[in-house]
Amino acid sequence: MINKAVNIGLIGFGTIGSGVVENFNLNLPLIEDKVGRKVVLKKIVDLDIATDRGVNVDPGILSTDVNDILEDPEIDIVIELIGGYQPALNFILTAISRGKHVVTANKALLAKHWEEVMASAQKNRVRIGFEASVGGGIPLLKPLNESLASNNIESIYGIINGTANYILTKMADEQRDFAEVLKEAQEKGYAEADPTFDIEGHDTAQKLIILTKLGFGVYIKQEEFHVEGITRITLDDIEYARELGCSIKLLAISTITDGELEVRVHPTLVDEKHLLSSINDVYNGVYLIGDVVGPVLMYGQGAGMMPTASAVVGDVIDIIEGMNCKIVKNVKYGPAKVRVTHVKDISDIQTKYYLRLIVDDKPGVLHAISGILKDLNISVDSVTQKGYGKEGSVPIFMVTHQAAEKNIREAVKYMEKLEMVKDEIVFIRLL
Ligand code: HSE
């Protein structure tokens, strides 16, 4: 047993912060036994220290002044759980500059300020724990960075936003409206403060930036890849996907072929036989392929108070174990990026596509559409016209064979100009 206690400061006493306190309340003896020393949650800082968080906490350790943590030389580890860019970034950089290790769940901040935060941590020889930033409670980032370090990662496919997955699952299983299910996800505490981050794919993109860095050694900014959310998915799409033997999932994809990396976020038709198709509700799943290990599926709760707290406290334990050995590893995140010669633009990818068109129900419509597809070298696998719609219009659902994205976009542009095409055309990529 080491005599000196480890002191922790927690910034942010919201949902996840309360989960962290609860995790310490539940399992402190287990945690202290694991690290072989006393672990003290010395201070909790939040602007609101009046609200009852429903967890047992000594009121004497609550403060509204962040300097009670940042300027306390006895605090060894700072947990940042306020989220967002500022003031979180300033707090993290200040903590690092004062030699404090940092644990954070802040994927938005890491995705945007990765290089600055990691460079500062290296310079000051402190550790950054960020397991909770992707996949909530799933042990994902450490296994990817450490346990799979002997592999060249070939592909990463992730369902990494619990809110979007919850919405798509409930829409499919209960034929419920998008807005109603979103409200429910917010009430359950899964959604971001601004839920557009969940449904427009930004939260997934931020997490994919971290996964891509760890998997391929490449730090890519969000503006540099295609990000598309689930707001245009209707119950009709979900139903037709089901008829095709697929479910619709918001996928984060990073995959490499001959040095060319594809990084993208979009709704995807996933075959029901694929493992990712059975990841439902708020659960997340990351399916990756390494050249040595083969396929691996990591699965668990990707959002919520206690699962995320589990990852945060796991990082705290890991950092204390490093402190015990006086090791501050110069942690390398991801392999050398020499394998990646080029990051592909979305317009250069090739895949199969699902298309939904709302058209007039009259002769010549399919002829006009298939003419456009033929001119752009797009071969159709199946077409179905459903006999319902508004004011004489009907939905047509199509699936193409493998096609070039740039040709699909071009075809959609031409088809939308046809008078008989009544609405915006929706296209969804297949896995
Ligand atoms: N809003 C996120 C989600 C929380 O729904 O997955 C975890 O990052």
Coordinates of C-alpha atoms and ligand atoms in Angstrom, one line a residue:
M1 CA 0.0 0.0 0.0
I2 CA 1.3 3.4 -1.0
N3 CA 0.9 6.0 1.8
K4 CA 0.2 9.0 -0.2
A5 CA -3.4 9.4 -1.3
V6 CA -4.4 10.4 -4.8
N7 CA -6.5 13.5 -5.0
I8 CA -9.1 14.0 -7.7
G9 CA -10.9 17.2 -8.8
L10 CA -14.1 16.9 -10.8
I11 CA -15.2 19.7 -13.0
G12 CA -18.9 19.3 -14.0
F13 CA -21.5 17.8 -11.8
G14 CA -24.1 17.0 -14.4
T15 CA -25.4 13.6 -15.5
I16 CA -22.0 12.0 -16.1
G17 CA -20.4 13.8 -13.2
S18 CA -23.1 12.5 -10.9
G19 CA -22.4 9.0 -12.3
V20 CA -18.7 9.3 -11.5
V21 CA -19.6 10.3 -7.9
E22 CA -21.9 7.3 -7.7
N23 CA -19.3 5.0 -9.1
F24 CA -16.9 6.1 -6.4
N25 CA -19.6 5.7 -3.8
L26 CA -20.4 2.2 -4.9
N27 CA -17.0 0.8 -5.5
L28 CA -14.3 2.9 -3.7
P29 CA -12.9 -0.2 -1.8
L30 CA -12.6 -2.1 -5.0
I31 CA -10.9 0.9 -6.7
E32 CA -8.5 1.5 -3.8
D33 CA -7.6 -2.2 -3.6
K34 CA -6.8 -2.1 -7.3
V35 CA -4.5 0.9 -7.2
G36 CA -3.1 0.1 -3.7
R37 CA -3.6 3.5 -2.2
K38 CA -6.3 5.9 -0.9
V39 CA -8.3 7.7 -3.6
V40 CA -10.0 10.9 -2.6
L41 CA -12.5 12.9 -4.5
K42 CA -11.3 16.2 -3.1
K43 CA -13.3 18.8 -4.9
I44 CA -16.3 19.0 -7.2
V45 CA -16.8 22.2 -9.2
D46 CA -20.0 23.3 -11.0
L47 CA -21.8 26.6 -11.5
D48 CA -24.9 24.9 -9.9
I49 CA -24.1 23.3 -6.6
A50 CA -27.6 23.8 -5.2
T51 CA -29.5 21.2 -7.3
D52 CA -29.9 17.8 -5.7
R53 CA -28.1 15.3 -8.1
G54 CA -29.6 12.3 -6.4
V55 CA -26.2 11.0 -5.3
N56 CA -24.6 11.0 -1.9
V57 CA -22.0 13.7 -1.7
D58 CA -20.3 15.7 1.1
P59 CA -21.5 19.3 0.6
G60 CA -18.1 20.5 1.9
I61 CA -16.4 19.4 -1.3
L62 CA -18.7 21.4 -3.6
S63 CA -17.5 24.7 -5.0
T64 CA -18.4 27.1 -7.9
D65 CA -14.7 28.2 -8.3
V66 CA -12.7 26.2 -10.7
N67 CA -9.5 27.5 -9.2
D68 CA -10.2 25.4 -6.2
I69 CA -9.2 22.5 -8.4
L70 CA -6.8 24.1 -10.9
E71 CA -4.7 25.9 -8.3
D72 CA -4.7 23.1 -5.7
P73 CA -1.2 21.5 -5.9
E74 CA -2.5 18.5 -4.1
I75 CA -4.9 17.6 -6.9
D76 CA -3.2 15.0 -9.1
I77 CA -6.0 14.2 -11.6
V78 CA -8.7 16.5 -13.1
I79 CA -11.8 15.0 -14.5
E80 CA -13.4 17.4 -17.0
L81 CA -17.1 16.7 -17.7
I82 CA -18.6 20.0 -18.6
G83 CA -18.4 19.3 -22.4
G84 CA -18.2 21.8 -25.2
Y85 CA -15.2 23.8 -26.4
Q86 CA -14.8 26.6 -23.9
P87 CA -14.1 27.0 -21.1
A88 CA -13.4 23.3 -21.1
L89 CA -10.3 23.7 -23.3
N90 CA -8.8 26.4 -21.0
F91 CA -9.5 24.3 -17.9
I92 CA -7.8 21.2 -19.5
L93 CA -4.8 23.1 -20.8
T94 CA -4.4 24.8 -17.4
A95 CA -4.6 21.5 -15.6
I96 CA -2.0 20.0 -18.0
S97 CA 0.4 23.0 -17.6
R98 CA 0.2 22.5 -13.8
G99 CA 1.3 18.8 -14.2
K100 CA -2.2 17.4 -13.5
H101 CA -3.4 14.3 -15.5
V102 CA -6.7 14.8 -17.2
V103 CA -9.7 12.5 -17.8
T104 CA -12.4 13.7 -20.1
A105 CA -15.4 12.5 -22.0
N106 CA -15.3 15.5 -24.3
K107 CA -15.2 14.2 -27.9
A108 CA -16.2 17.5 -29.4
L109 CA -13.1 19.1 -27.8
L110 CA -10.7 16.3 -28.6
A111 CA -12.0 16.1 -32.2
K112 CA -11.3 19.8 -32.7
H113 CA -8.2 20.4 -30.5
W114 CA -6.6 17.0 -30.6
E115 CA -3.1 18.2 -31.6
E116 CA -3.0 21.1 -29.1
V117 CA -4.1 19.0 -26.2
M118 CA -1.9 16.0 -26.9
A119 CA 1.2 18.1 -27.6
S120 CA 0.7 19.9 -24.4
A121 CA 0.2 16.7 -22.5
Q122 CA 3.4 15.3 -23.9
K123 CA 5.4 18.4 -23.1
N124 CA 4.2 18.4 -19.5
R125 CA 4.5 14.6 -19.2
V126 CA 0.9 14.0 -18.1
R127 CA -1.7 11.5 -19.3
I128 CA -5.0 12.2 -21.0
G129 CA -7.7 9.6 -20.4
F130 CA -10.5 9.7 -22.9
E131 CA -12.0 6.3 -23.1
A132 CA -15.5 7.8 -22.3
S133 CA -15.3 10.0 -25.3
V134 CA -16.3 7.3 -27.8
G135 CA -18.8 4.4 -27.1
G136 CA -19.7 5.5 -23.6
G137 CA -19.0 2.5 -21.3
I138 CA -17.6 0.2 -24.0
P139 CA -13.9 -0.6 -23.6
L140 CA -12.9 0.5 -27.1
L141 CA -10.2 3.1 -27.4
K142 CA -7.6 1.4 -25.1
P143 CA -8.2 -2.0 -26.8
L144 CA -7.9 -0.4 -30.2
N145 CA -4.7 1.5 -29.3
E146 CA -3.1 -1.1 -27.1
S147 CA -4.5 -4.6 -27.4
L148 CA -4.7 -4.4 -31.2
A149 CA -1.4 -2.5 -31.7
S150 CA 0.1 -5.4 -33.6
N151 CA -2.5 -5.1 -36.3
N152 CA -2.8 -3.0 -39.4
I153 CA -6.4 -1.9 -39.0
E154 CA -8.3 -2.4 -42.3
S155 CA -11.8 -1.2 -41.5
I156 CA -13.8 0.4 -38.7
Y157 CA -17.6 0.5 -38.9
G158 CA -19.3 2.0 -35.9
I159 CA -22.7 2.7 -34.6
I160 CA -21.5 5.3 -32.1
N161 CA -24.4 7.6 -31.4
G162 CA -26.8 6.2 -28.9
T163 CA -29.5 8.8 -29.6
A164 CA -29.6 8.2 -33.3
N165 CA -29.6 4.4 -32.9
Y166 CA -32.4 4.7 -30.3
I167 CA -34.5 6.8 -32.7
L168 CA -33.9 4.4 -35.7
T169 CA -34.7 1.4 -33.6
K170 CA -37.9 2.7 -32.1
M171 CA -39.1 4.0 -35.5
A172 CA -38.5 0.5 -36.9
D173 CA -39.9 -1.5 -34.0
E174 CA -42.8 0.7 -33.0
Q175 CA -43.6 2.6 -36.2
R176 CA -43.2 5.8 -34.2
D177 CA -42.6 9.3 -35.3
F178 CA -39.0 10.7 -35.4
A179 CA -39.8 13.8 -33.3
E180 CA -41.6 11.8 -30.6
V181 CA -38.7 9.3 -30.2
L182 CA -36.1 12.1 -30.1
K183 CA -38.0 13.7 -27.2
E184 CA -37.9 10.4 -25.4
A185 CA -34.1 10.0 -26.0
Q186 CA -33.6 13.5 -24.6
E187 CA -35.6 12.7 -21.5
K188 CA -33.5 9.6 -20.9
G189 CA -30.4 11.8 -20.9
Y190 CA -28.8 10.2 -24.1
A191 CA -28.9 13.2 -26.3
E192 CA -26.3 16.1 -26.4
A193 CA -27.3 19.5 -25.0
D194 CA -28.0 20.4 -28.6
P195 CA -29.6 17.2 -30.1
T196 CA -28.9 18.3 -33.7
F197 CA -25.4 17.1 -32.9
D198 CA -26.9 13.6 -32.6
I199 CA -29.3 13.5 -35.4
E200 CA -27.2 15.4 -37.9
G201 CA -24.2 13.1 -37.4
H202 CA -21.8 15.6 -35.8
D203 CA -21.4 13.6 -32.6
T204 CA -20.7 10.5 -34.7
A205 CA -18.2 12.4 -36.8
Q206 CA -16.4 13.7 -33.7
K207 CA -16.1 10.2 -32.4
L208 CA -15.0 8.9 -35.8
I209 CA -12.1 11.5 -35.8
I210 CA -10.8 9.9 -32.6
L211 CA -11.3 6.3 -33.9
T212 CA -9.6 7.2 -37.2
K213 CA -6.6 8.7 -35.4
L214 CA -6.3 5.5 -33.2
G215 CA -6.9 3.1 -36.0
F216 CA -5.0 4.7 -38.9
G217 CA -2.8 7.3 -37.3
V218 CA -4.5 10.1 -39.3
Y219 CA -6.0 13.1 -37.6
I220 CA -8.7 14.4 -40.0
K221 CA -10.9 17.4 -39.3
Q222 CA -14.6 17.3 -39.5
E223 CA -14.8 19.7 -42.5
E224 CA -12.6 17.2 -44.5
F225 CA -15.1 14.3 -44.7
H226 CA -18.7 13.6 -45.5
V227 CA -21.2 13.8 -42.6
E228 CA -24.9 13.2 -43.0
G229 CA -27.5 12.6 -40.4
I230 CA -30.8 10.7 -40.1
T231 CA -33.3 13.5 -40.4
R232 CA -34.4 12.6 -43.9
I233 CA -35.1 9.0 -43.0
T234 CA -38.8 8.2 -43.0
L235 CA -40.8 5.2 -41.9
D236 CA -41.2 4.3 -45.6
D237 CA -37.4 4.0 -45.9
I238 CA -37.3 1.8 -42.8
E239 CA -40.1 -0.4 -44.1
Y240 CA -38.7 -0.8 -47.5
A241 CA -35.2 -1.5 -46.1
R242 CA -36.9 -4.3 -44.0
E243 CA -38.4 -5.7 -47.2
L244 CA -34.9 -5.8 -48.6
G245 CA -33.7 -7.7 -45.5
C246 CA -31.9 -4.7 -44.1
S247 CA -32.0 -2.2 -41.2
I248 CA -31.0 1.4 -41.4
K249 CA -28.1 2.5 -39.1
L250 CA -26.2 5.7 -38.8
L251 CA -22.7 4.4 -39.5
A252 CA -19.3 5.9 -39.0
I253 CA -16.9 4.4 -41.5
S254 CA -13.1 4.5 -41.8
T255 CA -11.6 2.0 -44.2
I256 CA -8.4 1.7 -46.2
T257 CA -7.8 0.2 -49.6
D258 CA -4.4 0.4 -51.3
G259 CA -3.4 3.4 -49.2
E260 CA -6.6 5.3 -49.8
L261 CA -8.6 6.0 -46.7
E262 CA -12.4 6.5 -46.8
V263 CA -13.8 8.4 -43.8
R264 CA -17.6 9.1 -43.8
V265 CA -20.7 9.3 -41.6
H266 CA -24.2 8.6 -43.1
P267 CA -27.3 6.5 -42.7
T268 CA -26.6 3.1 -44.2
L269 CA -28.6 0.0 -45.2
V270 CA -27.1 -2.9 -43.2
D271 CA -28.0 -6.5 -44.1
E272 CA -29.8 -8.1 -41.3
K273 CA -27.2 -10.9 -41.3
H274 CA -24.4 -8.4 -40.4
L275 CA -23.6 -8.2 -36.7
L276 CA -24.1 -4.4 -36.8
S277 CA -27.7 -4.9 -37.7
S278 CA -28.5 -6.3 -34.3
I279 CA -27.0 -3.3 -32.4
N280 CA -30.2 -1.7 -31.2
D281 CA -31.7 1.0 -28.9
V282 CA -29.1 3.1 -27.1
Y283 CA -26.4 0.4 -27.6
N284 CA -23.3 1.2 -29.6
G285 CA -21.2 -1.3 -31.6
V286 CA -17.9 -1.0 -33.3
Y287 CA -17.0 -3.7 -35.8
L288 CA -13.4 -3.5 -37.0
I289 CA -11.1 -5.7 -39.0
G290 CA -7.4 -6.1 -38.2
D291 CA -5.0 -7.9 -40.5
V292 CA -3.9 -10.2 -37.8
V293 CA -6.9 -10.5 -35.5
G294 CA -9.6 -10.6 -38.1
P295 CA -13.0 -9.2 -37.3
V296 CA -13.8 -7.8 -33.8
L297 CA -17.1 -6.5 -32.4
M298 CA -17.1 -4.2 -29.4
Y299 CA -20.6 -3.7 -28.0
G300 CA -22.2 -2.0 -25.0
Q301 CA -24.1 1.1 -23.8
G302 CA -22.8 4.1 -25.7
A303 CA -24.4 6.8 -23.6
G304 CA -26.0 7.4 -20.3
M305 CA -24.9 8.3 -16.8
M306 CA -23.4 5.0 -15.3
P307 CA -21.9 3.4 -18.5
T308 CA -20.0 6.6 -19.3
A309 CA -19.0 7.0 -15.6
S310 CA -17.6 3.5 -15.8
A311 CA -15.2 4.5 -18.6
V312 CA -14.2 7.7 -16.8
V313 CA -13.3 6.0 -13.5
G314 CA -11.5 3.2 -15.5
D315 CA -9.2 5.9 -16.9
V316 CA -8.6 7.3 -13.4
I317 CA -7.6 3.9 -12.2
D318 CA -5.3 3.4 -15.2
I319 CA -3.6 6.8 -14.6
I320 CA -3.1 6.1 -10.9
E321 CA -1.5 2.7 -11.8
G322 CA 0.9 4.6 -14.1
M323 CA 1.6 7.1 -11.3
N324 CA 2.4 4.3 -8.9
C325 CA 5.1 3.0 -11.3
K326 CA 6.2 6.6 -11.9
I327 CA 5.6 5.9 -15.6
V328 CA 4.3 8.6 -17.7
K329 CA 4.2 6.8 -21.0
N330 CA 4.8 8.9 -24.0
V331 CA 1.6 7.4 -25.4
K332 CA 1.4 7.2 -29.2
Y333 CA -2.1 7.3 -30.5
G334 CA -2.4 5.2 -33.6
P335 CA 0.2 3.7 -35.9
A336 CA 2.5 5.7 -38.2
K337 CA 0.3 7.2 -40.9
V338 CA 2.6 6.0 -43.6
R339 CA 0.0 3.5 -44.8
V340 CA -2.4 6.3 -45.8
T341 CA -1.4 8.0 -49.0
H342 CA -4.7 9.8 -49.7
V343 CA -8.0 10.5 -48.1
K344 CA -10.7 9.9 -50.6
D345 CA -13.4 12.4 -51.3
I346 CA -17.0 11.1 -51.0
S347 CA -17.6 11.7 -54.7
D348 CA -14.9 9.1 -55.4
I349 CA -16.3 6.2 -53.5
Q350 CA -18.1 3.2 -55.0
T351 CA -20.9 1.4 -53.3
K352 CA -24.5 0.2 -53.8
Y353 CA -27.3 2.7 -53.4
Y354 CA -30.9 2.8 -52.3
L355 CA -33.0 5.5 -53.9
R356 CA -36.5 6.8 -53.0
L357 CA -38.3 8.9 -55.5
I358 CA -41.8 10.4 -55.3
V359 CA -43.2 10.5 -58.9
D360 CA -46.4 10.9 -60.9
D361 CA -48.1 7.6 -61.4
K362 CA -48.3 7.7 -65.2
P363 CA -46.7 6.0 -68.3
G364 CA -43.1 6.9 -69.2
V365 CA -41.9 7.7 -65.7
L366 CA -39.7 4.6 -65.3
H367 CA -38.5 5.0 -68.9
A368 CA -37.3 8.5 -68.2
I369 CA -35.6 7.6 -65.0
S370 CA -33.9 4.5 -66.4
G371 CA -32.6 6.5 -69.3
I372 CA -30.8 8.9 -66.9
L373 CA -29.4 5.9 -65.0
K374 CA -28.2 4.2 -68.2
D375 CA -26.4 7.4 -69.4
L376 CA -24.5 7.5 -66.1
N377 CA -23.6 3.9 -66.2
I378 CA -25.7 3.0 -63.2
S379 CA -27.1 -0.5 -63.2
V380 CA -30.3 -1.2 -61.3
D381 CA -30.7 -4.3 -59.1
S382 CA -34.4 -3.9 -58.1
V383 CA -37.2 -1.4 -58.5
T384 CA -40.5 -1.4 -56.6
Q385 CA -43.4 1.0 -57.0
K386 CA -45.7 1.2 -54.1
G387 CA -49.3 1.9 -54.8
Y388 CA -49.9 4.7 -52.4
G389 CA -49.0 8.4 -52.2
K390 CA -50.5 11.8 -52.2
E391 CA -52.4 13.4 -55.1
G392 CA -51.6 10.8 -57.7
S393 CA -48.0 10.5 -56.8
V394 CA -46.3 7.2 -55.8
P395 CA -43.0 6.3 -54.1
I396 CA -40.5 4.3 -56.2
F397 CA -37.8 2.5 -54.3
M398 CA -34.7 1.4 -56.2
V399 CA -31.5 -0.4 -55.3
T400 CA -28.5 -0.1 -57.7
H401 CA -25.6 -2.4 -58.2
Q402 CA -22.1 -1.0 -57.3
A403 CA -22.0 2.5 -58.7
A404 CA -19.8 5.6 -58.5
E405 CA -21.0 8.2 -56.0
K406 CA -20.3 11.0 -58.4
N407 CA -22.6 9.3 -61.0
I408 CA -25.4 8.8 -58.5
R409 CA -25.3 12.5 -57.5
E410 CA -25.3 13.5 -61.1
A411 CA -28.3 11.2 -61.8
V412 CA -30.2 12.5 -58.8
K413 CA -29.6 16.1 -60.1
Y414 CA -31.0 15.2 -63.5
M415 CA -33.9 13.2 -62.1
E416 CA -35.0 16.0 -59.8
K417 CA -35.3 18.2 -62.8
L418 CA -37.9 15.9 -64.4
E419 CA -41.4 17.3 -64.0
M420 CA -42.8 13.9 -63.1
V421 CA -40.4 13.8 -60.0
K422 CA -42.3 15.4 -57.2
D423 CA -39.9 15.7 -54.3
E424 CA -36.3 15.7 -53.3
I425 CA -34.8 12.3 -54.0
V426 CA -33.3 10.5 -51.0
F427 CA -30.4 8.1 -51.5
I428 CA -28.9 5.9 -48.9
R429 CA -25.7 3.9 -49.2
L430 CA -25.6 0.2 -48.6
L431 CA -22.9 -1.5 -46.5
Ligands
HSE1 N1 -25.3 12.0 -27.3 C1 -24.4 10.9 -27.3 C2 -25.1 9.7 -27.8 C3 -23.9 10.7 -25.9 O1 -26.3 9.7 -28.0 O2 -24.4 8.7 -28.1 C4 -22.6 9.9 -25.8 O3 -21.6 10.5 -26.5

